[in-house]
Amino acid sequence: MDSHLVAGVGNIYASEALFRARINPKLPARRLGPARCATLVQTVREVLADAIKAGGSSLRDYVNSKGEAGYFQNNFSVYDRTGKPCLVCGSPIRSLVLGQRSTFYCPRCQAR
Ligand SMILES: [Zn+2]
C-alpha cells in the first residue's frame, strides 16, 4: 500500500482500515481500482470514528483531559497482533515493514 493514500492516518489506523477493506498492504495504490478505493475511504472513516468514540489510543502516552488512558487499542483486529489468530479466519497475523512503517495484516483475509 502506497503510504500517500493513507498519509496522516498513522500505522495503527492504516493497518486496521486495510484489514476491514480486505486489501493487501503490499498492493500498489495504482492497482487498487475505484471500487476498492471507495471501500478503503469508507473503512478509514469507520476506523477513525471508532477510535474517537473509544477515546483515542493510549499507545503513545495518550491521556485525555480527565487523566484516563484511551482504550481503542483493545479493539485492534491486526495491529500489534503478529502471530496471533485473525479474529475473522484464524490465520496467524503477519507484519511487514513498508517505507519504515510496520504494517499488520491477515494473509488470508487480505490475500489480494
Ligand atoms: Zn483473516
Short mmCIF file of N, CA and C and ligand atoms in Angstrom, two decimals, residues 19 86 88-89 106 108-109, ligand 1:
data_model
loop_
_atom_site.label_atom_id
_atom_site.label_comp_id
_atom_site.label_asym_id
_atom_site.label_seq_id
_atom_site.Cartn_x
_atom_site.Cartn_y
_atom_site.Cartn_z
N PHE A 19 -7.35 -3.85 6.79
CA PHE A 19 -7.93 -5.14 7.19
C PHE A 19 -9.44 -5.13 6.96
N CYS A 86 -6.16 -14.46 13.42
CA CYS A 86 -7.08 -13.47 12.86
C CYS A 86 -8.45 -13.67 13.50
N VAL A 88 -11.22 -13.07 12.24
CA VAL A 88 -12.20 -13.50 11.24
C VAL A 88 -11.97 -14.94 10.81
N CYS A 89 -10.72 -15.29 10.46
CA CYS A 89 -10.47 -16.61 9.86
C CYS A 89 -9.50 -17.49 10.65
N CYS A 106 -3.75 -9.76 7.74
CA CYS A 106 -4.08 -11.19 7.71
C CYS A 106 -3.81 -11.69 6.30
N ARG A 108 -4.74 -14.31 4.81
CA ARG A 108 -5.88 -14.94 4.13
C ARG A 108 -6.99 -13.92 3.79
N CYS A 109 -7.41 -13.13 4.79
CA CYS A 109 -8.46 -12.14 4.55
C CYS A 109 -8.02 -11.06 3.57
ZN ZN B 1 -8.18 -13.49 8.44
#
